[in-house]
Short mmCIF file of C-alpha atoms in Angstrom, two decimals:
data_model
loop_
_atom_site.label_atom_id
_atom_site.label_comp_id
_atom_site.label_asym_id
_atom_site.label_seq_id
_atom_site.Cartn_x
_atom_site.Cartn_y
_atom_site.Cartn_z
CA MET A 17 23.32 43.46 -3.57
CA LYS A 18 21.76 40.25 -1.99
CA TRP A 19 19.49 40.53 1.24
CA THR A 20 20.45 38.23 3.95
CA PRO A 21 18.19 37.93 7.16
CA PRO A 22 19.33 39.03 10.20
CA PRO A 23 20.78 36.39 13.03
CA PRO A 24 17.90 34.74 15.15
CA LYS A 25 18.56 36.85 18.38
CA THR A 26 18.83 40.34 16.29
CA LEU A 27 15.69 39.12 14.56
CA LEU A 28 14.04 38.33 18.07
CA CYS A 29 14.77 41.78 19.58
CA THR A 30 13.34 43.47 16.07
CA LEU A 31 9.79 41.57 16.66
CA VAL A 32 9.82 42.16 20.15
CA GLN A 33 10.12 45.77 20.40
CA PRO A 34 6.78 46.48 18.57
CA LEU A 35 5.34 44.80 21.63
CA MET A 36 7.27 46.95 24.29
CA ALA A 37 5.11 49.98 22.95
CA LYS A 38 1.83 51.10 24.59
CA THR A 39 -0.60 50.31 22.08
CA ASN A 40 -4.46 50.78 22.88
CA PRO A 41 -5.76 48.12 22.98
CA PRO A 42 -2.84 45.89 23.23
CA GLN A 43 -2.55 43.70 20.20
CA ILE A 44 -2.25 39.67 20.26
CA LEU A 45 -1.37 39.21 16.70
CA PRO A 46 2.32 40.20 16.81
CA TYR A 47 2.88 37.53 19.21
CA ALA A 48 2.50 35.00 16.81
CA PRO A 49 5.90 35.18 15.03
CA ILE A 50 7.58 35.51 18.29
CA PHE A 51 6.56 31.84 19.24
CA GLU A 52 6.82 30.92 15.79
CA LEU A 53 10.89 31.85 15.88
CA LEU A 54 10.99 30.09 19.04
CA THR A 55 9.92 26.49 17.78
CA GLY A 56 12.43 24.00 16.73
CA HIS A 57 15.25 25.06 18.49
CA LYS A 58 16.23 27.79 15.91
CA ILE A 59 17.81 29.84 18.67
CA PRO A 60 19.44 28.91 22.09
CA ASN A 61 17.32 28.77 25.28
CA SER A 62 14.30 29.00 23.09
CA LEU A 63 12.13 27.43 26.06
CA ASN A 64 12.98 30.12 28.38
CA LEU A 65 12.39 32.62 26.06
CA GLY A 66 9.08 31.58 25.14
CA ARG A 67 8.26 31.34 28.47
CA GLN A 68 8.89 35.04 29.06
CA ALA A 69 7.11 35.86 25.81
CA HIS A 70 4.11 33.76 27.22
CA ALA A 71 3.91 35.50 30.56
CA HIS A 72 4.78 39.29 28.86
CA MET A 73 1.40 38.79 27.08
CA LEU A 74 -0.64 37.39 30.09
CA LEU A 75 0.83 40.27 32.11
CA ARG A 76 -0.62 42.54 29.60
CA GLY A 77 -4.18 41.06 30.08
CA LEU A 78 -4.10 39.33 26.57
CA HIS A 79 -5.69 35.80 25.92
CA PRO A 80 -4.47 33.90 22.94
CA THR A 81 -6.60 33.12 20.46
CA ALA A 82 -6.69 29.83 18.45
CA PHE A 83 -4.42 31.03 16.11
CA VAL A 84 -1.80 32.18 18.53
CA ALA A 85 -2.24 29.37 20.94
CA ALA A 86 -1.34 27.10 18.26
CA LYS A 87 1.76 28.84 17.83
CA ILE A 88 2.09 28.60 21.71
CA VAL A 89 1.47 24.83 21.75
CA ALA A 90 3.79 24.15 18.65
CA MET A 91 6.58 26.11 20.69
CA TYR A 92 6.34 24.28 23.69
CA ALA A 93 6.14 20.86 22.08
CA SER A 94 9.12 21.51 20.21
CA SER A 95 11.12 22.02 23.44
CA GLY A 96 9.68 18.74 25.27
CA ASP A 97 7.33 20.86 27.50
CA LEU A 98 4.12 18.81 26.97
CA ASN A 99 2.64 19.78 30.08
CA SER A 100 2.17 23.71 29.13
CA ALA A 101 1.25 22.56 25.49
CA ALA A 102 -1.73 20.85 27.00
CA LEU A 103 -2.39 23.48 29.41
CA THR A 104 -2.56 26.07 26.79
CA PHE A 105 -4.72 23.98 24.64
CA ALA A 106 -7.21 23.34 27.86
CA HIS A 107 -7.84 27.10 28.24
CA ILE A 108 -8.96 27.84 24.70
CA THR A 109 -12.80 27.56 24.67
CA HIS A 110 -13.33 27.58 20.77
CA PRO A 111 -10.20 25.77 19.28
CA SER A 112 -9.50 25.54 15.71
CA SER A 113 -8.41 22.64 13.33
CA LEU A 114 -4.75 24.21 13.44
CA LEU A 115 -4.56 24.47 16.69
CA CYS A 116 -5.95 20.46 17.47
CA ASN A 117 -3.39 19.81 14.69
CA SER A 118 -0.64 21.37 17.02
CA ILE A 119 -1.65 19.35 20.03
CA ILE A 120 -2.34 16.37 18.00
CA ARG A 121 1.19 16.43 16.85
CA ALA A 122 2.66 17.21 20.37
CA TYR A 123 0.71 14.10 21.87
CA THR A 124 1.82 12.06 18.74
CA VAL A 125 5.38 12.77 19.26
CA CYS A 126 5.84 12.48 22.96
CA GLY A 127 3.91 8.90 22.74
CA LYS A 128 0.75 10.03 24.35
CA PHE A 129 -1.37 7.94 21.61
CA LYS A 130 -4.51 7.81 23.47
CA LYS A 131 -4.65 11.68 24.03
CA THR A 132 -4.03 11.83 20.21
CA ILE A 133 -7.29 9.73 19.78
CA GLU A 134 -9.16 11.86 22.32
CA THR A 135 -8.59 15.16 20.46
CA TYR A 136 -9.40 13.70 17.34
CA PHE A 137 -12.90 12.68 18.83
CA ARG A 138 -13.32 16.04 20.12
CA MET A 139 -12.27 17.72 16.69
CA HIS A 140 -15.13 15.24 15.06
CA LEU A 141 -17.67 16.15 18.25
CA ILE A 142 -17.39 19.71 17.50
CA GLY A 143 -17.51 19.73 13.60
CA LEU A 144 -13.55 20.79 13.12
CA LYS A 145 -12.41 19.15 9.76
CA ALA A 146 -9.25 17.04 9.66
CA ASP A 147 -7.06 17.44 7.21
CA TYR A 148 -3.83 16.34 5.45
CA PHE A 149 -2.05 17.19 8.79
CA THR A 150 -4.09 15.65 11.04
CA TYR A 151 -4.76 12.08 9.47
CA PRO A 152 -1.02 10.82 9.59
CA PHE A 153 -0.61 11.67 13.18
CA VAL A 154 -3.92 9.90 14.35
CA LEU A 155 -3.40 6.98 11.95
CA LYS A 156 0.04 6.43 13.43
CA SER A 157 -1.59 6.63 16.90
CA CYS A 158 -3.86 3.92 16.09
CA ALA A 159 -1.33 1.48 14.95
CA ASP A 160 0.74 1.94 17.96
CA LEU A 161 -2.23 1.12 19.92
CA SER A 162 -3.40 -1.61 17.49
CA LEU A 163 -6.79 0.17 16.99
CA VAL A 164 -7.54 -1.68 13.67
CA GLY A 165 -11.23 -0.81 13.94
CA PHE A 166 -11.10 2.59 14.93
CA GLY A 167 -8.11 3.01 12.36
CA ARG A 168 -10.74 1.70 9.67
CA CYS A 169 -13.08 4.34 10.79
CA VAL A 170 -10.45 7.14 10.28
CA HIS A 171 -10.12 5.77 6.70
CA GLY A 172 -13.68 6.29 6.38
CA HIS A 173 -13.45 9.62 7.49
CA GLY A 174 -10.74 10.82 5.15
CA LEU A 175 -12.14 9.38 2.00
CA ARG A 176 -15.58 11.36 3.08
CA GLY A 177 -13.35 14.51 3.50
CA GLY A 178 -11.94 13.79 -0.07
CA TRP A 179 -8.32 13.16 1.38
CA GLY A 180 -8.43 9.49 0.83
CA PHE A 181 -5.93 10.11 -2.15
CA ASP A 182 -3.82 12.51 -0.70
CA MET A 183 -0.42 11.01 -1.16
CA TYR A 184 0.72 11.86 2.49
CA VAL A 185 -2.39 10.57 3.94
CA GLY A 186 -2.25 7.62 1.80
CA THR A 187 1.24 6.61 2.61
CA SER A 188 0.04 6.89 6.12
CA LEU A 189 -2.83 4.38 5.93
CA ILE A 190 -0.30 2.04 4.36
CA ASP A 191 1.81 2.43 7.06
CA PHE A 192 -1.11 2.01 9.55
CA TYR A 193 -2.29 -1.35 7.77
CA VAL A 194 1.15 -2.81 7.67
CA LYS A 195 2.05 -2.15 11.27
CA CYS A 196 -1.40 -3.88 12.25
CA GLY A 197 -0.75 -7.24 10.13
CA GLU A 198 -3.26 -5.84 7.27
CA LEU A 199 -1.07 -6.37 4.42
CA SER A 200 -3.87 -7.02 1.72
CA ASP A 201 -5.56 -3.59 2.86
CA GLY A 202 -2.11 -1.75 2.79
CA ARG A 203 -1.57 -2.85 -1.08
CA LYS A 204 -5.29 -1.88 -1.87
CA VAL A 205 -4.52 1.30 -0.74
CA PHE A 206 -1.10 1.55 -2.48
CA ASP A 207 -2.66 0.10 -5.80
CA GLU A 208 -5.64 2.69 -5.71
CA MET A 209 -3.29 5.72 -4.64
CA PRO A 210 -2.82 8.31 -7.97
CA VAL A 211 0.38 9.86 -6.90
CA ARG A 212 2.82 7.98 -4.85
CA ASP A 213 6.48 8.97 -3.42
CA VAL A 214 8.97 6.51 -2.50
CA SER A 215 8.08 6.71 0.73
CA SER A 216 4.82 4.79 -0.24
CA TRP A 217 6.85 2.03 -1.69
CA ASN A 218 9.37 1.92 0.88
CA VAL A 219 6.49 1.43 3.58
CA LEU A 220 4.95 -1.67 1.52
CA ILE A 221 8.32 -3.28 1.12
CA ALA A 222 9.12 -3.23 4.77
CA GLY A 223 5.83 -4.83 5.60
CA TYR A 224 6.27 -7.28 2.99
CA MET A 225 9.81 -8.18 4.50
CA SER A 226 8.55 -8.05 8.11
CA ASP A 227 5.76 -10.80 7.26
CA GLY A 228 8.41 -13.14 5.23
CA MET A 229 6.92 -12.20 1.97
CA ILE A 230 10.06 -11.92 0.11
CA SER A 231 9.33 -12.27 -3.60
CA TYR A 232 6.45 -9.34 -3.06
CA ALA A 233 8.83 -7.18 -1.66
CA GLU A 234 11.20 -8.01 -4.48
CA ASP A 235 8.59 -7.15 -7.13
CA LEU A 236 8.16 -4.07 -5.62
CA PHE A 237 11.86 -3.04 -5.18
CA GLY A 238 12.27 -4.12 -9.00
CA GLY A 239 9.13 -2.05 -9.92
CA MET A 240 10.68 1.38 -8.68
CA GLY A 241 11.58 4.33 -10.73
CA GLU A 242 13.19 5.92 -8.10
CA ARG A 243 14.85 4.33 -5.20
CA ASN A 244 16.31 6.18 -2.14
CA VAL A 245 18.63 4.88 0.57
CA VAL A 246 15.57 3.75 2.74
CA SER A 247 14.55 1.28 -0.26
CA TRP A 248 17.96 -0.34 -0.10
CA THR A 249 18.31 -0.58 3.53
CA ALA A 250 14.73 -2.09 3.78
CA MET A 251 15.39 -4.62 1.48
CA ILE A 252 18.90 -5.54 2.93
CA SER A 253 17.49 -5.62 6.62
CA GLY A 254 14.56 -7.72 5.39
CA TYR A 255 16.72 -10.48 3.69
CA THR A 256 19.14 -10.19 6.98
CA GLN A 257 15.95 -10.60 9.30
CA ASN A 258 14.50 -13.56 6.97
CA GLY A 259 17.59 -15.41 7.07
CA PHE A 260 18.85 -14.71 3.54
CA GLY A 261 22.20 -13.05 4.62
CA GLY A 262 23.70 -14.01 1.09
CA ARG A 263 21.34 -11.79 -0.85
CA ALA A 264 21.83 -9.00 1.72
CA LEU A 265 25.23 -8.83 1.37
CA CYS A 266 24.92 -9.00 -2.64
CA LEU A 267 22.66 -5.78 -2.61
CA PHE A 268 24.93 -4.09 -0.21
CA ASN A 269 27.70 -5.01 -2.65
CA GLU A 270 25.75 -3.59 -5.43
CA MET A 271 25.29 -0.41 -3.69
CA LEU A 272 29.03 0.03 -3.07
CA GLU A 273 29.60 -0.13 -6.91
CA GLU A 274 31.16 2.70 -8.81
CA GLY A 275 28.03 3.30 -10.93
CA SER A 276 25.64 3.13 -7.90
CA GLU A 277 23.71 6.45 -7.27
CA VAL A 278 22.61 5.59 -3.81
CA LYS A 279 25.47 4.72 -1.24
CA PRO A 280 24.79 3.05 2.16
CA ASN A 281 24.27 5.28 5.37
CA TRP A 282 24.82 3.99 8.90
CA LEU A 283 21.54 2.15 8.97
CA THR A 284 22.25 0.30 6.08
CA VAL A 285 25.58 -1.13 7.37
CA MET A 286 23.59 -1.90 10.69
CA SER A 287 21.39 -3.52 8.54
CA VAL A 288 23.84 -5.74 6.97
CA LEU A 289 26.32 -6.72 9.43
CA PRO A 290 24.15 -9.35 11.04
CA ALA A 291 24.08 -11.15 7.49
CA CYS A 292 27.60 -11.57 8.33
CA ALA A 293 27.28 -13.13 11.30
CA GLN A 294 24.82 -15.59 10.03
CA SER A 295 27.32 -17.28 7.78
CA ALA A 296 30.55 -16.15 10.06
CA ASP A 297 31.68 -14.18 7.00
CA LEU A 298 34.30 -12.37 8.59
CA GLU A 299 36.51 -11.18 5.60
CA GLN A 300 33.04 -9.80 4.25
CA GLY A 301 32.49 -8.16 7.65
CA ARG A 302 36.13 -6.37 7.46
CA ARG A 303 35.31 -5.20 4.14
CA ILE A 304 32.13 -3.51 5.59
CA HIS A 305 34.20 -2.13 8.64
CA LYS A 306 36.97 -0.41 5.89
CA PHE A 307 34.05 0.79 4.27
CA ALA A 308 32.04 2.52 7.16
CA SER A 309 35.83 3.81 8.04
CA GLY A 310 36.47 5.47 5.05
CA VAL A 311 33.26 7.58 4.67
CA GLY A 312 33.15 8.37 8.45
CA LEU A 313 30.53 6.29 9.81
CA ASP A 314 32.28 4.31 12.19
CA SER A 315 32.17 7.31 14.22
CA ASN A 316 28.46 6.41 15.21
CA PRO A 317 28.10 4.63 18.37
CA SER A 318 25.39 2.12 16.82
CA VAL A 319 27.46 1.35 13.96
CA LYS A 320 30.67 0.55 16.34
CA THR A 321 28.39 -1.44 18.77
CA ALA A 322 26.98 -3.44 15.56
CA LEU A 323 30.71 -3.99 14.34
CA ALA A 324 32.01 -5.39 17.48
CA ALA A 325 28.56 -7.78 17.66
CA MET A 326 29.57 -8.67 14.31
CA TYR A 327 33.12 -9.34 15.04
CA ALA A 328 31.98 -11.25 18.39
CA LYS A 329 30.08 -13.46 16.26
CA CYS A 330 32.30 -14.09 13.23
CA GLY A 331 34.85 -15.49 16.24
CA SER A 332 37.19 -12.46 16.39
CA LEU A 333 36.69 -11.34 20.11
CA SER A 334 39.61 -9.46 20.20
CA ASP A 335 38.43 -7.06 17.25
CA ALA A 336 35.17 -6.71 19.14
CA HIS A 337 36.81 -5.59 22.22
CA ILE A 338 38.72 -3.12 20.60
CA LEU A 339 36.02 -1.47 19.06
CA PHE A 340 34.40 -1.48 22.54
CA MET A 341 37.05 0.12 24.19
CA SER A 342 37.66 2.79 21.47
CA MET A 343 33.99 4.07 22.23
CA PRO A 344 33.89 7.37 24.55
CA ALA A 345 32.61 6.28 27.92
CA ASN A 346 29.55 8.43 27.85
CA LYS A 347 28.38 7.18 24.05
CA LYS A 348 28.25 3.33 25.59
CA GLY A 349 24.86 2.59 26.05
CA LEU A 350 23.11 -0.07 27.38
CA VAL A 351 23.02 -1.93 23.99
CA ALA A 352 27.12 -1.37 23.56
CA TRP A 353 27.51 -3.09 27.21
CA ASN A 354 25.36 -5.89 26.60
CA THR A 355 27.03 -6.51 23.31
CA MET A 356 30.20 -6.98 25.00
CA ILE A 357 28.97 -9.11 28.12
CA THR A 358 27.27 -11.58 25.51
CA ALA A 359 30.41 -11.67 23.40
CA TYR A 360 32.62 -12.67 26.23
CA ALA A 361 29.70 -15.45 27.28
CA SER A 362 29.65 -16.92 23.86
CA HIS A 363 33.35 -17.38 23.89
CA GLY A 364 33.61 -19.00 27.34
CA TYR A 365 35.01 -15.87 29.08
CA GLY A 366 32.76 -16.01 31.94
CA MET A 367 34.90 -14.01 34.24
CA GLU A 368 35.37 -10.92 31.79
CA ALA A 369 31.47 -11.05 31.22
CA VAL A 370 31.25 -10.73 35.08
CA SER A 371 33.75 -8.14 35.04
CA THR A 372 32.05 -6.28 32.12
CA PHE A 373 28.78 -6.39 34.12
CA LYS A 374 30.23 -4.53 36.73
CA ASP A 375 32.02 -1.92 34.79
CA MET A 376 28.59 -1.24 33.45
CA ILE A 377 26.99 -0.68 37.03
CA ARG A 378 30.07 1.55 37.96
CA ALA A 379 29.36 3.47 34.82
CA GLY A 380 25.74 4.38 35.88
CA VAL A 381 24.17 1.87 33.38
CA GLN A 382 21.03 0.32 34.45
CA PRO A 383 21.05 -3.06 33.19
CA ASP A 384 17.99 -5.07 31.77
CA GLU A 385 16.87 -8.90 31.33
CA ILE A 386 19.43 -9.16 28.23
CA SER A 387 22.40 -7.87 30.78
CA PHE A 388 21.54 -10.64 32.99
CA THR A 389 21.10 -13.22 30.53
CA GLY A 390 24.64 -12.65 29.13
CA LEU A 391 25.86 -12.70 32.37
CA PHE A 392 24.43 -15.82 33.33
CA CYS A 393 25.79 -17.58 30.27
CA GLY A 394 29.07 -16.52 30.84
CA CYS A 395 28.77 -17.85 34.29
CA SER A 396 27.35 -21.00 32.84
CA HIS A 397 29.86 -21.85 30.15
CA SER A 398 32.78 -20.96 32.75
CA GLY A 399 31.35 -22.79 35.82
CA LEU A 400 30.95 -19.68 37.93
CA VAL A 401 27.61 -21.10 39.38
CA ASP A 402 27.66 -19.39 42.76
CA ILE A 403 28.24 -16.10 41.22
CA GLY A 404 25.56 -16.64 38.64
CA LEU A 405 22.97 -17.41 41.73
CA LYS A 406 24.30 -14.36 43.38
CA TYR A 407 23.28 -12.04 40.74
CA PHE A 408 20.12 -14.29 39.84
CA ASN A 409 18.90 -13.62 43.52
CA CYS A 410 19.32 -9.97 43.71
CA MET A 411 18.15 -9.06 40.09
CA THR A 412 14.76 -7.56 41.34
CA ALA A 413 15.96 -6.45 44.98
CA VAL A 414 19.14 -4.76 44.07
CA TYR A 415 18.84 -4.15 40.18
CA SER A 416 14.92 -3.68 39.84
CA VAL A 417 14.87 -6.24 37.05
CA GLU A 418 12.19 -8.79 37.07
CA PRO A 419 13.43 -12.31 35.81
CA LYS A 420 12.03 -13.25 32.39
CA HIS A 421 11.62 -16.49 30.78
CA GLU A 422 14.93 -16.25 29.14
CA ASN A 423 16.66 -15.24 32.56
CA TYR A 424 14.93 -18.44 34.00
CA ALA A 425 16.54 -20.60 31.17
CA SER A 426 19.95 -19.25 31.42
CA VAL A 427 19.80 -20.21 35.14
CA VAL A 428 18.59 -23.34 34.60
CA ASP A 429 21.15 -24.12 32.16
CA LEU A 430 23.66 -22.89 34.73
CA LEU A 431 22.54 -25.23 37.42
CA SER A 432 21.97 -28.21 34.92
CA ARG A 433 25.65 -28.06 33.25
CA ALA A 434 27.26 -28.12 36.73
CA GLY A 435 24.97 -31.26 37.76
CA ARG A 436 22.56 -29.56 40.51
CA LEU A 437 19.91 -31.03 38.84
CA LEU A 438 17.62 -31.01 41.72
CA GLU A 439 17.83 -27.32 42.26
CA ALA A 440 17.20 -27.03 38.28
CA LYS A 441 14.09 -28.92 38.35
CA GLN A 442 12.80 -27.09 41.54
CA LEU A 443 13.56 -23.84 40.52
CA ILE A 444 11.20 -24.54 37.29
CA SER A 445 8.44 -25.37 39.66
CA GLN A 446 8.68 -22.14 41.28
CA MET A 447 8.56 -19.98 38.22
CA PRO A 448 5.86 -17.60 38.27
CA MET A 449 5.37 -18.51 34.32
CA GLN A 450 5.01 -21.73 32.24
CA ALA A 451 8.24 -23.29 31.38
CA GLY A 452 9.11 -23.26 27.71
CA PRO A 453 11.15 -25.47 25.49
CA SER A 454 14.32 -23.87 26.09
CA ILE A 455 14.04 -24.33 29.85
CA TRP A 456 13.12 -27.99 29.72
CA GLY A 457 15.71 -28.60 27.15
CA ALA A 458 18.37 -27.22 29.26
CA LEU A 459 17.38 -29.54 31.87
CA LEU A 460 17.43 -32.52 29.48
CA ALA A 461 20.81 -31.53 28.01
CA GLY A 462 22.31 -31.55 31.79
CA CYS A 463 20.46 -35.13 32.53
CA ARG A 464 22.33 -36.46 29.61
CA LYS A 465 25.70 -35.01 30.80
CA HIS A 466 25.14 -36.25 34.23
CA ARG A 467 23.58 -39.43 33.05
CA ASN A 468 20.18 -38.86 35.37
CA LEU A 469 17.48 -40.76 33.71
CA GLU A 470 14.84 -40.12 36.17
CA ILE A 471 14.67 -36.35 35.69
CA ALA A 472 15.55 -36.81 32.13
CA GLU A 473 12.00 -38.34 31.51
CA ILE A 474 10.57 -35.94 33.19
CA ALA A 475 12.06 -32.91 31.07
CA ALA A 476 11.67 -35.18 28.04
CA ARG A 477 8.03 -35.34 28.60
CA ASN A 478 7.17 -31.98 29.02
CA LEU A 479 9.34 -31.31 25.67
CA PHE A 480 7.39 -34.19 23.71
CA VAL A 481 4.28 -31.74 24.26
CA LEU A 482 5.64 -28.38 23.77
CA GLU A 483 7.58 -29.23 20.86
CA PRO A 484 6.45 -32.55 19.45
CA GLU A 485 7.98 -31.70 15.89
CA ASN A 486 11.41 -31.87 17.60
CA SER A 487 13.15 -35.14 16.68
CA GLY A 488 16.00 -34.31 18.65
CA ASN A 489 14.06 -34.85 21.75
CA TYR A 490 13.38 -37.75 21.25
CA VAL A 491 16.92 -38.91 19.89
CA LEU A 492 18.52 -37.65 23.19
CA LEU A 493 16.39 -39.66 25.45
CA SER A 494 16.60 -42.54 23.48
CA ASN A 495 20.45 -42.53 23.58
CA MET A 496 20.23 -42.49 27.14
CA TYR A 497 18.06 -45.28 27.50
CA ALA A 498 20.48 -46.92 25.10
CA ASP A 499 23.35 -46.13 27.66
CA VAL A 500 21.91 -47.90 30.56
CA GLY A 501 20.39 -51.06 28.26
CA MET A 502 16.77 -49.86 28.24
CA TRP A 503 16.17 -51.28 24.69
CA GLU A 504 12.62 -51.80 25.27
CA GLU A 505 11.88 -48.06 25.96
CA VAL A 506 14.61 -47.47 22.83
CA ASP A 507 12.18 -49.63 20.48
CA ASN A 508 9.31 -47.68 22.03
CA LEU A 509 10.49 -44.32 21.30
CA ARG A 510 11.78 -45.08 17.89
CA ALA A 511 7.86 -46.32 17.08
CA LEU A 512 6.69 -43.11 18.40
CA LEU A 513 8.81 -41.14 16.17
CA LYS A 514 7.96 -43.32 13.05
CA ALA A 515 4.20 -42.88 13.95
CA GLN A 516 4.58 -39.23 14.19
CA GLY A 517 6.02 -39.05 10.95
CA LEU A 518 9.48 -37.53 12.14
CA ARG A 519 12.95 -37.99 10.79
CA LYS A 520 16.21 -37.54 12.91
CA ASN A 521 17.78 -34.36 11.72
CA LEU A 522 20.75 -34.86 9.50
CA GLY A 523 24.11 -33.34 10.86
CA SER A 524 25.40 -30.57 9.12
CA SER A 525 28.76 -28.69 8.59
CA TRP A 526 30.14 -26.03 6.42
CA VAL A 527 33.40 -24.15 5.32
CA GLU A 528 34.20 -21.16 3.74
CA ILE A 529 36.73 -20.84 0.92
CA ASN A 530 37.92 -18.11 -1.37
CA GLY A 531 34.95 -15.94 0.43
CA LYS A 532 32.21 -18.72 -0.84
CA MET A 533 30.43 -20.61 1.82
CA HIS A 534 29.88 -24.65 1.15
CA LEU A 535 27.52 -26.21 3.23
CA PHE A 536 27.04 -30.19 3.66
CA LEU A 537 24.66 -32.53 4.87
CA GLY A 538 25.35 -36.11 6.37
CA GLY A 539 25.08 -38.49 3.26
CA ASP A 540 24.64 -35.71 0.80
CA THR A 541 26.21 -35.73 -2.75
CA SER A 542 24.63 -32.65 -4.16
CA HIS A 543 27.62 -30.62 -3.88
CA PRO A 544 29.33 -30.73 -7.33
CA ASP A 545 33.07 -31.31 -5.94
CA SER A 546 30.98 -34.44 -4.14
CA ASN A 547 33.36 -36.99 -6.11
CA LYS A 548 36.57 -35.29 -4.75
CA ILE A 549 35.25 -34.83 -1.43
CA TYR A 550 34.33 -38.54 -0.61
CA LEU A 551 37.72 -39.78 -1.89
CA LEU A 552 38.76 -38.28 1.62
CA GLU A 553 36.90 -41.17 3.06
CA ALA A 554 39.61 -43.70 2.17
CA PHE A 555 42.29 -41.58 3.80
CA PRO A 556 42.28 -43.19 7.06
CA GLU A 557 42.98 -46.72 5.63
CA LYS A 558 45.83 -45.66 3.30
CA ILE A 559 47.26 -43.86 6.23
CA LYS A 560 46.91 -47.00 8.37
CA ALA A 561 48.61 -48.90 5.12
CA ALA A 562 51.33 -46.56 5.33
CA SER A 563 52.08 -47.41 9.24
CA TYR A 564 51.21 -44.06 10.62
#
């Protein structure tokens, strides 16, 4: 007959009973399994039960040893009570490596990275040896604090302690070097590891993709003996982030093939959807949505938000709206609201963007600078100048959001489009930070629209300094000079453009036919069907000749 363990509550009672017996002297060790059982939310109300067990122990005049304290720290930390975990640790005069590891893990998981480093220092000073459990958390803290030099010291400690080639420590070292931008060092650790698991490969692939080193990531991915969903997702996400949406979609489709052993998860779906948006491939997006629905992934709020963003960017605002409205009210986080505000703004529905912003506030969701950027863009595209300015003027006082550079750029665009160029110029002069290309560019575009050459020259001069390689700024000002017959200034700008080796950017367009994207540049004849395409040039004359 097979033995089955009792339910957690029954097991807890079984463990507590011996503690109620009056032993002389009272024993501390029986408390260790109690705290271990209450670690990790194995039973309901574990934190309160753990506090009661801790109080029971202290009332009996028992003080935890380093071993029992390690269990108490782990119990408190797993329930999110970091203060109690830290107090327990502080009362131990002679900590052990196990106890230090428990508090190091607690500090790192809670984002107290400086405390992690301080505890590691203390371990080092009192002669406690770090192990394969210590180093991953310390290295993560070094990476998050960008302590490259100290992380190298930790690497040296690990090598001297004999842990340098441990698989888990090695993977943590690769992750540390990758996050700190030291890819070559990460690759060196990878190459020297005698045993690697799939995580080691994944970390390095993600690092190469993050740094734009696509071919290196592809070589690693191709050389993997075993791939998991993280490996595929890292490649798909990397392709998308680097602007190779077509490759991302091809790899995703490969995962969907019948013989594929690894199928996409919700993170994979979220990683590939921006690739559809890059090429405005709505049909591919619908196919991914159908797959997600078929396996139940579209119930995930993050996936629904990503799908809504994809539909909006691919031109189907109605689908984006349906997805957003299908999300339960308590599942709509800040990202979901921002996605819908931005969707309405980009489609020119300014009042809907404002209305959605108000709904977000009523729902108790605190806006951020992205919320306001979307709101201002919606007002800008719909001519809602006064509404946009009202929200801008109360950003800090009412919503506790400090305007960022992007917010100023949106408001300058709002004023410039409406022809309120002097107000836009004054706003730029009052900014607490230096205006960048997006701000001066918005002002220049407004000047072009409303034919204000004086302010246009100020904006253009700043743009020539900030982005001297952008020929569009020269062309825009040149066209304004030409409009008023200032041909000498036109010639001067053309000469400056030529002297700097800049050329006017070619116009481009694209079209989707049978699921395939076709890109065209001005004067380009590289397309395989260019002969047929350029036959269209004769159509206007033929139409006129036919009396149309």
